[in-house]
mmCIF file of C-alpha atoms in Angstrom:
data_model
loop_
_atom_site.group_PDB
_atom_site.id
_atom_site.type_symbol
_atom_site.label_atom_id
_atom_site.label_comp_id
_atom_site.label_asym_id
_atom_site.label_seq_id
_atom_site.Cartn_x
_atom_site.Cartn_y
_atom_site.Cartn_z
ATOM 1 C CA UNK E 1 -5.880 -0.912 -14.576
ATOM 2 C CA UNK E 2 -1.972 0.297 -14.729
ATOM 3 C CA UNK E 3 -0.145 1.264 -12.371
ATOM 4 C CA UNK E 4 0.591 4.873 -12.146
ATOM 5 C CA UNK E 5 3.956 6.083 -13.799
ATOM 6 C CA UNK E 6 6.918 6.910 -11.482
ATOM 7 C CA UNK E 7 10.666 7.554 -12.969
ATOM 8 C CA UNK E 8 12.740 4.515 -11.980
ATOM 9 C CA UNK E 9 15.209 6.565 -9.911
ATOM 10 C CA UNK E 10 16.119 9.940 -9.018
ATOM 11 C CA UNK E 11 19.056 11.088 -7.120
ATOM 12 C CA UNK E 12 20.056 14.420 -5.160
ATOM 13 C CA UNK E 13 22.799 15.834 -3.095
ATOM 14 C CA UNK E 14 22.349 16.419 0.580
ATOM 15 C CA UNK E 15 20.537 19.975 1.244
ATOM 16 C CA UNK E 16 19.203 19.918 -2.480
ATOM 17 C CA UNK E 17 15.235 19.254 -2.969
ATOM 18 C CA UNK E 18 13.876 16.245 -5.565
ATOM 19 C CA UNK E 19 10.354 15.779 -7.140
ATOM 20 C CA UNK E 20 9.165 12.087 -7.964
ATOM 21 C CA UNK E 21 6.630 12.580 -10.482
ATOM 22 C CA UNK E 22 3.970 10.328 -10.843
ATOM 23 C CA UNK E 23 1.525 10.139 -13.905
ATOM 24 C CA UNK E 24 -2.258 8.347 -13.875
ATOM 25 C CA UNK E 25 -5.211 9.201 -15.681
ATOM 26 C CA UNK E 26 -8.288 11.064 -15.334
ATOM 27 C CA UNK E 27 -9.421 8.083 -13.666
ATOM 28 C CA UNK E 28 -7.686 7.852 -10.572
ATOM 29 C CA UNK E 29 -4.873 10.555 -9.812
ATOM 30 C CA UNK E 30 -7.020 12.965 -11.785
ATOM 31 C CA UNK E 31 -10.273 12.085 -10.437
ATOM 32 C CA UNK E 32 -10.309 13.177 -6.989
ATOM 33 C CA UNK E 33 -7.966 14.164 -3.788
ATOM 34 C CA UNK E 34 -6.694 10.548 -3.053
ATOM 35 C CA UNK E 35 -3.087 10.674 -3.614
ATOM 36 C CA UNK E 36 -0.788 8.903 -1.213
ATOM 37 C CA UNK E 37 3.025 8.520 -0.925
ATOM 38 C CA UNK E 38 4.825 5.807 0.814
ATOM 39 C CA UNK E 39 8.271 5.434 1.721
ATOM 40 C CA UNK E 40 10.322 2.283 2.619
ATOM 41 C CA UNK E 41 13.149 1.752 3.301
ATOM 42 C CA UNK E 42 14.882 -2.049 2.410
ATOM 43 C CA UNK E 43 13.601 -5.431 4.190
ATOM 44 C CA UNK E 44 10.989 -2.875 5.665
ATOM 45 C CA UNK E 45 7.577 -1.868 5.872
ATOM 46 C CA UNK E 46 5.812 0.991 3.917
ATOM 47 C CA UNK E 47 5.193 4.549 5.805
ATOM 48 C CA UNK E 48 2.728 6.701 4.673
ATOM 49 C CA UNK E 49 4.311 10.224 4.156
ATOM 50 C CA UNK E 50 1.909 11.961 2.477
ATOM 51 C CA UNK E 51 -2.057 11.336 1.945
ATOM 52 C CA UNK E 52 -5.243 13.326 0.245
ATOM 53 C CA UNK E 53 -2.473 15.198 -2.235
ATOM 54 C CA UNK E 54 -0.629 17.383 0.512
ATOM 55 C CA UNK E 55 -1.421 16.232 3.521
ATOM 56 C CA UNK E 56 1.372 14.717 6.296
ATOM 57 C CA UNK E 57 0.520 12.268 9.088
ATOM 58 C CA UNK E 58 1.754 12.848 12.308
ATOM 59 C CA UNK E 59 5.576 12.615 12.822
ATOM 60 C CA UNK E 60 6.254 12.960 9.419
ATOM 61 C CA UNK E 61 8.505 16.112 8.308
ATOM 62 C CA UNK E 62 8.059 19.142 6.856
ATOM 63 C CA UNK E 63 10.336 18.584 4.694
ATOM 64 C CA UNK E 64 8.232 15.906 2.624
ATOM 65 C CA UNK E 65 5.100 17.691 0.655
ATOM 66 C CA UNK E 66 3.239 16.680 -2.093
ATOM 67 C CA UNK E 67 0.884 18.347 -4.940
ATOM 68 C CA UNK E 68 -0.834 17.688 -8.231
ATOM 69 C CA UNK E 69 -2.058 19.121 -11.844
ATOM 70 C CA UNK E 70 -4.025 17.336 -13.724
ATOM 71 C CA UNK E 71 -3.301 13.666 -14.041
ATOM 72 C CA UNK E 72 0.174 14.024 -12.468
ATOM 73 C CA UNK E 73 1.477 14.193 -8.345
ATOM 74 C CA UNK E 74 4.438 14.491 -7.131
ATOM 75 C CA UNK E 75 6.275 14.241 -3.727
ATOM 76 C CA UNK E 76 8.541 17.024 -2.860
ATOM 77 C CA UNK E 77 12.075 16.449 -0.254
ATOM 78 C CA UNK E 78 13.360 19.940 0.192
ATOM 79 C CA UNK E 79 16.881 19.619 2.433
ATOM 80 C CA UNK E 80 18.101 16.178 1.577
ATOM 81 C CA UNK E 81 19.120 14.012 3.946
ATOM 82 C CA UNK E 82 20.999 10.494 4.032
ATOM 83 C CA UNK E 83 17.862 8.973 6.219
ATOM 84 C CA UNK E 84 16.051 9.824 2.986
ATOM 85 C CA UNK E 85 17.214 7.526 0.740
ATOM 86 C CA UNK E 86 14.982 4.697 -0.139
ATOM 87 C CA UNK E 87 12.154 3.790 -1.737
ATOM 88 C CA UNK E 88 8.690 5.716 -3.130
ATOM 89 C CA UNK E 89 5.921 4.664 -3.789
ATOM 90 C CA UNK E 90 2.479 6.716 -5.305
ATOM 91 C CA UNK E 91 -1.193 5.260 -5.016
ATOM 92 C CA UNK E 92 -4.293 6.623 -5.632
ATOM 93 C CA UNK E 93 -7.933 5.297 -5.193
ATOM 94 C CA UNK E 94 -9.607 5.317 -8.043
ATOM 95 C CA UNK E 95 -13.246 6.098 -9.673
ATOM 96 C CA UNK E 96 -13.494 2.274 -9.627
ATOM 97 C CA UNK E 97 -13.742 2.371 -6.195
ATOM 98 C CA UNK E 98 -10.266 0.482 -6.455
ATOM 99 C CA UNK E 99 -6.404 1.602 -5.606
ATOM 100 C CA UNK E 100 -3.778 1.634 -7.578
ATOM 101 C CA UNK E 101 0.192 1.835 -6.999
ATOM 102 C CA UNK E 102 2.742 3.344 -8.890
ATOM 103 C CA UNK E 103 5.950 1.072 -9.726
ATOM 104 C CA UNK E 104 8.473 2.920 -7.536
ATOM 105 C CA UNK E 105 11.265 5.158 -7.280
ATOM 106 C CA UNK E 106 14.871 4.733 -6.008
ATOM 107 C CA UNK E 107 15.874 7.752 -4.336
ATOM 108 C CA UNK E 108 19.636 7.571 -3.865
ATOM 109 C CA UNK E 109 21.248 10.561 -1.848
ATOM 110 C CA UNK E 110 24.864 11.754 -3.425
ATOM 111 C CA UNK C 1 -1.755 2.542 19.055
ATOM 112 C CA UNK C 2 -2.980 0.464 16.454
ATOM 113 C CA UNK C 3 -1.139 -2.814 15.713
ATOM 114 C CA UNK C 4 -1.739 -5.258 12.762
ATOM 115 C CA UNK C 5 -0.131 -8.630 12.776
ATOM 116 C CA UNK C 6 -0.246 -11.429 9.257
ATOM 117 C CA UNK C 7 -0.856 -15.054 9.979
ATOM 118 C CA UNK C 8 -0.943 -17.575 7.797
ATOM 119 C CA UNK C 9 1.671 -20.739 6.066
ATOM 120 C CA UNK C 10 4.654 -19.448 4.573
ATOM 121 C CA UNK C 11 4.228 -22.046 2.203
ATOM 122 C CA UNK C 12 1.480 -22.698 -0.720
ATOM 123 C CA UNK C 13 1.797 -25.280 -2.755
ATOM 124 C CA UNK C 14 0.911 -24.649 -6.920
ATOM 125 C CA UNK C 15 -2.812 -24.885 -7.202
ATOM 126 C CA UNK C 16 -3.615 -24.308 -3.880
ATOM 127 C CA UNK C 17 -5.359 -21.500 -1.697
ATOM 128 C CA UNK C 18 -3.517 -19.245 0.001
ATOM 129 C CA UNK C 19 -5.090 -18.010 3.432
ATOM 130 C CA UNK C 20 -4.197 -15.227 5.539
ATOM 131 C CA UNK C 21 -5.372 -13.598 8.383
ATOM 132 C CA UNK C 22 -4.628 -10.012 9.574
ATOM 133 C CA UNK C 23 -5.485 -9.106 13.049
ATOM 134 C CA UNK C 24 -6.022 -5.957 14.493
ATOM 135 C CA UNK C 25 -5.516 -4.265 18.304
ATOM 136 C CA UNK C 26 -5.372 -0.843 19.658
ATOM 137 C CA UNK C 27 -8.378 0.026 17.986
ATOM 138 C CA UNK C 28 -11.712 -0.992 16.601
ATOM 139 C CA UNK C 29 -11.969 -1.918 13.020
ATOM 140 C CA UNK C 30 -15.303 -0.035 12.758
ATOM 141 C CA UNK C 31 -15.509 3.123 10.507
ATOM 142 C CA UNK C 32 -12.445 1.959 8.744
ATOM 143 C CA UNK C 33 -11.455 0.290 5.644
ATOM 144 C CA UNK C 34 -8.876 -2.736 5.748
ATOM 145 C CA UNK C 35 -6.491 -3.688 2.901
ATOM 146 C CA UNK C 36 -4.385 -6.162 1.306
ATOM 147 C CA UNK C 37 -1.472 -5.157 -0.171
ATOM 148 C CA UNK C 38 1.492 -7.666 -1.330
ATOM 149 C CA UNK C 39 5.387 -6.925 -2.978
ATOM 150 C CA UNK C 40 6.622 -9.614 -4.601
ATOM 151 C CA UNK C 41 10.790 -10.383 -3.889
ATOM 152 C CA UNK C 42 12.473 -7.468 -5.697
ATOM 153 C CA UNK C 43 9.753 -5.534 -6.976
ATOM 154 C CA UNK C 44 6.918 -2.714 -6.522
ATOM 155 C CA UNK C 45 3.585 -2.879 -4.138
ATOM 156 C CA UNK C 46 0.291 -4.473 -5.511
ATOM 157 C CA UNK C 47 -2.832 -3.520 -4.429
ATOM 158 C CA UNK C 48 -5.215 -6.706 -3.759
ATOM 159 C CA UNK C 49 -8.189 -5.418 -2.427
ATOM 160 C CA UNK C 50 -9.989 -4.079 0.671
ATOM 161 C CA UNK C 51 -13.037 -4.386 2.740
ATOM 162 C CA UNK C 52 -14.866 -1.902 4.796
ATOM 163 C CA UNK C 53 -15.797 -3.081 8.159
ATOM 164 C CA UNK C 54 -19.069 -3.632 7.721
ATOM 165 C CA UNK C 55 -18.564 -5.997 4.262
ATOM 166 C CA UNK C 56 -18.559 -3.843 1.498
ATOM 167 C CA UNK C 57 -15.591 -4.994 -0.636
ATOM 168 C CA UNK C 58 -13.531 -3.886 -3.821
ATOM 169 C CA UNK C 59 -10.826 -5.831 -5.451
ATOM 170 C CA UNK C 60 -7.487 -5.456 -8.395
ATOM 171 C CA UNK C 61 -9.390 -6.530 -11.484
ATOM 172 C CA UNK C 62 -5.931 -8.695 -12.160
ATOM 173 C CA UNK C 63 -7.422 -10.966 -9.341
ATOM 174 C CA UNK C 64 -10.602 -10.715 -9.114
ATOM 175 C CA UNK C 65 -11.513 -13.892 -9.933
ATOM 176 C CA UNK C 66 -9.371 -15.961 -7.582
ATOM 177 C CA UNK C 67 -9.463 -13.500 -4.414
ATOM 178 C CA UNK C 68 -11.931 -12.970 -1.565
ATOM 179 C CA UNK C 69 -11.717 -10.648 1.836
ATOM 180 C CA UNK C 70 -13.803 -11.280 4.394
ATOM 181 C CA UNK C 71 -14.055 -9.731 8.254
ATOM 182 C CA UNK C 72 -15.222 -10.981 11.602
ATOM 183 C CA UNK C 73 -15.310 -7.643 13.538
ATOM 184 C CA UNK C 74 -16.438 -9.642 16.435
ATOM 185 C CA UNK C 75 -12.351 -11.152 16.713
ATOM 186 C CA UNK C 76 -11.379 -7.774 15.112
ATOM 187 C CA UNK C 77 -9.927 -9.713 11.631
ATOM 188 C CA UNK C 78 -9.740 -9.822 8.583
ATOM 189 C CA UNK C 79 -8.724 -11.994 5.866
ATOM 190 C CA UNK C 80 -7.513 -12.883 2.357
ATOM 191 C CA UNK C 81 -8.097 -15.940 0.507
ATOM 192 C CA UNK C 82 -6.283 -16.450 -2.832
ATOM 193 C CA UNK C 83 -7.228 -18.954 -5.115
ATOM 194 C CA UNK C 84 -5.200 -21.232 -7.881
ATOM 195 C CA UNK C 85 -1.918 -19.966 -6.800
ATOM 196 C CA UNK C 86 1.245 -20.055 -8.802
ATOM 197 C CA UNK C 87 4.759 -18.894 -8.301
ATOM 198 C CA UNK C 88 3.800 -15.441 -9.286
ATOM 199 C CA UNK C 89 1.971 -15.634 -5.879
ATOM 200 C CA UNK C 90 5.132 -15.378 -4.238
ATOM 201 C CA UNK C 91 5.610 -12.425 -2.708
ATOM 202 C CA UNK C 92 5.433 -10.701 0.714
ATOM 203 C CA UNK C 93 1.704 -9.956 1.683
ATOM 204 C CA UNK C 94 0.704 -7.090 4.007
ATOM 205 C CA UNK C 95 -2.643 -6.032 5.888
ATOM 206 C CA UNK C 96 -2.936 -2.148 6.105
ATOM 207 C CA UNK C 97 -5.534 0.072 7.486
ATOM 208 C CA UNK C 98 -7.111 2.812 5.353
ATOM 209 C CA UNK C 99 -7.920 2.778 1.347
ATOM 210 C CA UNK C 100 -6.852 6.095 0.028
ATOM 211 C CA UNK C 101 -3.901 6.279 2.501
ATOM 212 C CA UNK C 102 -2.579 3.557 4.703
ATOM 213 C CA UNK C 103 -1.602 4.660 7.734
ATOM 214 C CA UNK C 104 -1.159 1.234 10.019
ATOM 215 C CA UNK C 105 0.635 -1.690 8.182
ATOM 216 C CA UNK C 106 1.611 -5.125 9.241
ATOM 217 C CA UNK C 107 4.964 -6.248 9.586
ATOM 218 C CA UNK C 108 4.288 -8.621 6.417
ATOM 219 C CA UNK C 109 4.468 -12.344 6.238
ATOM 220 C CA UNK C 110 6.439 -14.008 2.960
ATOM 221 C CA UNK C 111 4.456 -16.582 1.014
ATOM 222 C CA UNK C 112 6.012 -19.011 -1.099
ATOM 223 C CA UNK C 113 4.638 -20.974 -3.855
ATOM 224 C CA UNK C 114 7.417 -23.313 -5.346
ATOM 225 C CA UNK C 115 7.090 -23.552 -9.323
#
């Protein structure tokens, strides 16, 4: 399997909104609700931000949302903010019954 | 609040198996799925594999032949064994909780296999 498609880095000014796009198949981001975003930030540990597509854990802000068409998601950061600058990572499970990350994205904030 | 804490040797030697054991408080690991997921120095997540609590497994097809997951529910762990290793082992290795979205991650634990 490869790993999903993500642009290599994006970049915004604080109070602008991003997208990170992230492109799979019919086989995995296509296949089914299982889309997951992850953001971390250097020398630490993965947080999931968003989960089934659109969905936000507890604690996590409004300001993050996610969505998909077809064989493509993307995560959504309306209001930039400093904090936000790290990391992103997709994954989705997969009709193999397996999971599957995307290479990352460097968001850097202006 | 659930916790999950890596153990294992930082250090593998080429050829070798690597071991790892991810345990798990605050909650029960029933009803759940438990991952491995590792990042090697520099560079993106890799999925490894997962196991549902009560043994049902799935793992990356780029490994499937050296890696195993197993689960004692009884000590409320689980763990990763990694066959044949070589520097491209190297990397930091975490346990997570969930398969479609991994909400509780270990702190991760750097293993090093010297070329």
């Amino acid at each position: 399997q490869s790993a999903l498609t993500q642009p290599a880095s994006v970049s915004g000014s604080p109070g602008q909104s991003i997208a990170i796009s992230c492109t799979g198949t019919s086989s995995d981001i296509g296949a089914d609700k299982y889309v997951s975003w992850y953001q971390q930030h250097p020398g630490k540990v993965p947080k999931l931000m968003i989960y089934e597509v659109n969905d936000r854990p507890a604690g996590v802000s409004d300001r993050f949302s996610g969505s998909k068409s077809g064989n493509t998601a993307s995560l959504t950061i309306s209001g930039l903010q400093a904090e936000d600058e790290a990391d992103y990572y997709c994954s989705s499970y997969t009709t193999s019954t397996t999971q599957i990350f995307g290479g990352g994205t460097k968001l850097t904030v202006l | 609040q659930v916790q999950l804490q890596e153990s294992g040797p930082g250090l593998v030697k080429p050829s070798e198996t690597l071991s790892l054991t991810c345990t798990v408080s605050g909650g029960s690991m029933r009803d759940y799925f438990w991952t491995w997921i590792r990042q090697p120095p520099g560079k993106g997540l890799e999925w490894i594999g997962y196991i549902f609590y009560s043994g049902g497994t799935s793992y990356s097809p780029s490994l499937q032949s050296r890696v195993s997951i197993s689960a004692d529910t009884s000590k409320n762990q689980f763990s990763l064994k990694l066959k044949s290793v070589t520097a491209a082992d190297t990397a930091v290795y975490y346990c997570a909780r969930g398969r479609s979205g991994n909400d509780y991650w270990g702190q991760g634990t750097l293993v090093t296999v010297p070329s």
